[in-house]
XYZ file of C-alpha atoms in Angstrom:
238
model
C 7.929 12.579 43.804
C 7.686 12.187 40.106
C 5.186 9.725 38.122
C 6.980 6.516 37.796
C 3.584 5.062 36.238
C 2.150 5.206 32.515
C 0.719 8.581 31.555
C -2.808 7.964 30.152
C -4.768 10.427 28.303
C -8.875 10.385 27.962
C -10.149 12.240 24.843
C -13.633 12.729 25.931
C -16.201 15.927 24.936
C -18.151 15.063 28.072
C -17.226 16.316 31.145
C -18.727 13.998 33.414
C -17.592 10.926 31.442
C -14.222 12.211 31.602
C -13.697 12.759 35.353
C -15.435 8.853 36.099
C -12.826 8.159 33.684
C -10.235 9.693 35.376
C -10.951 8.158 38.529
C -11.370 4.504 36.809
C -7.874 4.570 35.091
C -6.249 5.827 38.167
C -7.401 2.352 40.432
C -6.545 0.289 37.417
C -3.501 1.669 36.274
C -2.152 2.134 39.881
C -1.118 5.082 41.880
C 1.724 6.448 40.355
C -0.021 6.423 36.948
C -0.577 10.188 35.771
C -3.946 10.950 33.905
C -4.279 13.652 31.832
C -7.809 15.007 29.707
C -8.705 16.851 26.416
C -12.442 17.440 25.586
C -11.737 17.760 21.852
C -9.680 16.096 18.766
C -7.233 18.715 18.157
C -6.335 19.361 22.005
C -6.144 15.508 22.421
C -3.483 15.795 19.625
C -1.567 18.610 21.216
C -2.084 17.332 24.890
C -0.236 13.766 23.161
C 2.695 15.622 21.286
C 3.642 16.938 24.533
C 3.152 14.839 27.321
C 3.619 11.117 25.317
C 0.842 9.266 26.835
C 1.125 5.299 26.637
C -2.830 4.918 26.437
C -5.318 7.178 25.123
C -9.076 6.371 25.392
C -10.689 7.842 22.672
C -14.333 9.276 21.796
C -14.996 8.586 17.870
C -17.856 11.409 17.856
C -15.511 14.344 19.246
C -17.271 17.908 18.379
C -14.057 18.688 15.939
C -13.014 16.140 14.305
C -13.939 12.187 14.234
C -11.829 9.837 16.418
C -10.066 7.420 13.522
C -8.702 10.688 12.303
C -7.065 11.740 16.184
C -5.662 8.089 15.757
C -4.525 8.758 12.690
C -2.506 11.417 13.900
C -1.300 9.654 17.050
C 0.294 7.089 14.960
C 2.967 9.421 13.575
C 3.848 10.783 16.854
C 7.350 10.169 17.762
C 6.222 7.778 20.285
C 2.982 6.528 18.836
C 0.614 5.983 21.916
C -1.912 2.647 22.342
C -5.086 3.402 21.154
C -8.450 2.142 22.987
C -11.618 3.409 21.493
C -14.650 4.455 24.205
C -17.852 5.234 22.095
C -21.445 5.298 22.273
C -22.034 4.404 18.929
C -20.445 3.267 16.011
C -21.774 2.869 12.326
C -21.306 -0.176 9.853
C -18.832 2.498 7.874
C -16.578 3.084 10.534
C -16.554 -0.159 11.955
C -15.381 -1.840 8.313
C -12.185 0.490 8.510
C -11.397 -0.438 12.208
C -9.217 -2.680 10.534
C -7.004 -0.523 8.512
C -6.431 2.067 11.593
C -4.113 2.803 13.996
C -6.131 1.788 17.041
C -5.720 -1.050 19.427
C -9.226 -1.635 21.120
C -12.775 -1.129 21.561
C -15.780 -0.439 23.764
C -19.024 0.400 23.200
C -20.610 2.751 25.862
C -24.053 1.683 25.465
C -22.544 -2.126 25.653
C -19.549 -2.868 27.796
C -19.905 -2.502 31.324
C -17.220 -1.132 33.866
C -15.041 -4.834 34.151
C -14.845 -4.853 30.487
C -13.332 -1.602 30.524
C -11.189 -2.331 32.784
C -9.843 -5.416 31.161
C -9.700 -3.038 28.027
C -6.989 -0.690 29.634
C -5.160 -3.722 31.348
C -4.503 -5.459 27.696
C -3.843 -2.054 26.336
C -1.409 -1.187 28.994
C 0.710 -4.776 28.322
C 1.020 -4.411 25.132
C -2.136 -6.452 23.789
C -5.182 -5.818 22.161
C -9.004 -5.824 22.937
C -11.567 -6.325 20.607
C -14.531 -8.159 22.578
C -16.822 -10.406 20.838
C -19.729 -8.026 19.791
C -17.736 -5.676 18.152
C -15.912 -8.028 16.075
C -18.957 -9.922 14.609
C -20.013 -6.242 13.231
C -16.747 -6.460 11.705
C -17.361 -9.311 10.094
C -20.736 -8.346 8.952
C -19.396 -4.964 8.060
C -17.161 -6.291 5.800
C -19.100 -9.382 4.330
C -20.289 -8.208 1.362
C -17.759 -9.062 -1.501
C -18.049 -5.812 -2.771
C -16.697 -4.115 0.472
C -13.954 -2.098 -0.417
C -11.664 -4.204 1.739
C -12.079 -7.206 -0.531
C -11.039 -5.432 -3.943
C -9.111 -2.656 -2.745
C -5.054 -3.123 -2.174
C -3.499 -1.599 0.727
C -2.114 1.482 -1.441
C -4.815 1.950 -2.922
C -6.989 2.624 0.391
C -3.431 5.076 1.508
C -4.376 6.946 -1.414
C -7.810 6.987 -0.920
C -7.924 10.692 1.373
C -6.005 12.146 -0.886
C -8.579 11.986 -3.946
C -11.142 12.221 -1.266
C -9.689 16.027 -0.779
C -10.091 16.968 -4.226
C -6.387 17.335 -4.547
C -5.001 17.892 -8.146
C -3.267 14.812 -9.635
C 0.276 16.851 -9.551
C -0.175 17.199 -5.408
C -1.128 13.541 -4.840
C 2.133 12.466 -7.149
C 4.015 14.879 -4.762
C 2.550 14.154 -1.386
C 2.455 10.314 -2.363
C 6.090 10.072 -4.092
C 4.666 8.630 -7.423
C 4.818 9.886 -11.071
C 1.692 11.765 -12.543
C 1.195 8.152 -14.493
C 1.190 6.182 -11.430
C -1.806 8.857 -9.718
C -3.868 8.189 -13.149
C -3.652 4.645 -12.632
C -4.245 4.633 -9.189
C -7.711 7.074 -9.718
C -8.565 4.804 -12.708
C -8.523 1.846 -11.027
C -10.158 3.127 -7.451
C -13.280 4.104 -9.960
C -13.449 0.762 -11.355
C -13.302 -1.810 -8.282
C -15.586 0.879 -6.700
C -18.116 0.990 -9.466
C -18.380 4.657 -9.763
C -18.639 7.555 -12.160
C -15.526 9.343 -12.394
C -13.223 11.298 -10.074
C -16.431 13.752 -8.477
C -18.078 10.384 -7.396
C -14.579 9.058 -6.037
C -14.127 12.147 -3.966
C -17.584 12.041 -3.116
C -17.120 8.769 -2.265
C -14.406 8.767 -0.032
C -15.458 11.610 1.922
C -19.313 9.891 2.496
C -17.319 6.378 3.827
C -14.780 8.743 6.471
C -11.894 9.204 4.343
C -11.651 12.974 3.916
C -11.914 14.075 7.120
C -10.937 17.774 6.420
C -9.890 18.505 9.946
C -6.908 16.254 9.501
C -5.995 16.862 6.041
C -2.547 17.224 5.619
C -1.076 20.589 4.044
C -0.857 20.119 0.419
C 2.685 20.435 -1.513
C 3.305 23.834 -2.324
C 4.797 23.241 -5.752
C 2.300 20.802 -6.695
C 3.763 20.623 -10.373
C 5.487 17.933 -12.273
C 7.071 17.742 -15.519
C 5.735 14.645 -17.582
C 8.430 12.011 -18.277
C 8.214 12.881 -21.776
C 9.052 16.422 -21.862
C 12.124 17.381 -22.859
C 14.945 17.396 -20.685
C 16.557 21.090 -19.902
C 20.211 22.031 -21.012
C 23.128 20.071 -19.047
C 25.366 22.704 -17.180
């Protein structure tokens, strides 16, 4: 008889962790639910692209890549999946972008308890979200300090942020980005000055210390990563 239920996917590196898991979605998602495992980033991606999960509990410290950049690539999946986050731990860095990802809730291992989790994949599963108390005051306290780059940093700007955190030439970004080679200098100009840094080896350096650049999931750069500036000339008219 097929699966009439959601098909839920657990992104775990431990093995032990994953089959409790397995067992624990199956009596709260019901019977005809279908649970599926990966033990690392990159087969949690593939697993996802083929079998379209509606949940996907998620590990941030996987052993191949970190977790905000497997949700990352679950939001541009045809039919992006809900994302709940299952992790031990959690630093003041990641937790200040949990705002500006893909990802729908979040549990701390060492934390939540069993109910919680359960309520977790519930809201998940209708739609909602889950973000429990704890977590969100080390949001907040994340992302108190006015200098925090969510307080002086526009939306764009933190898009474009991975892409100078890759060391990519200004001509690739401008491709990969759909923006003039003017528009990248303004963009890397500005990104050093709310920032505070020292030019574009600090910026990179910068964005790859915070999460940003996570090289496992960097996109494949434009081949022809050259532009003509506005100025030049413009070629014969056939």
């Amino acid at each position: 008889m097929p699966t009439t239920g959601p098909i839920i996917l657990c992104v775990e590196d431990d093995a032990l962790l994953r089959e409790f898991l397995a067992v624990e979605v199956s009596q709260v998602a019901g019977p005809n639910c279908k649970v599926i495992e990966a033990c690392d980033g990159k087969t949690g991606l593939r697993t996802a692209r083929e079998h379209h999960p509606s949940l996907v509990i998620l590990d941030l410290m996987l052993p191949d890549m970190h977790g905000l950049a497997v949700a990352a690539g679950l939001s541009v999946l045809s039919r992006p999946p809900r994302v709940l986050i299952l992790t031990s731990s959690a630093s003041d860095a990641t937790l200040s972008r949990i705002p500006y990802t893909p990802i729908h809730g979040f549990v701390l291992k060492t934390h939540g308890h069993r109910a919680e989790l359960d309520i977790a994949i519930k809201k998940l599963l209708a739609g909602e979200s889950y973000f429990p108390t704890y977590i969100l005051a080390r949001i907040d306290a994340a992302t108190s300090d006015p200098s925090h780059f969510s307080k002086v940093l526009t939306t764009r700007e933190i898009e474009l942020l991975p892409l100078f955190g890759y060391g990519w030439s200004d001509e690739a970004i401008a491709l990969h980005a759909g923006i003039d080679l003017k528009t990248v200098a303004s963009f890397e100009r500005d990104l050093i000055k709310k920032l505070q840094l020292n030019g574009e080896r600090e910026l990179m350096r910068w964005a790859q210390k915070h999460g940003f650049a996570d090289y496992v999931f960097e996109p494949r750069p434009p081949v022809h990563a050259h532009l003509a500036e506005e100025d030049e000339a413009p070629g014969d008219l056939a």
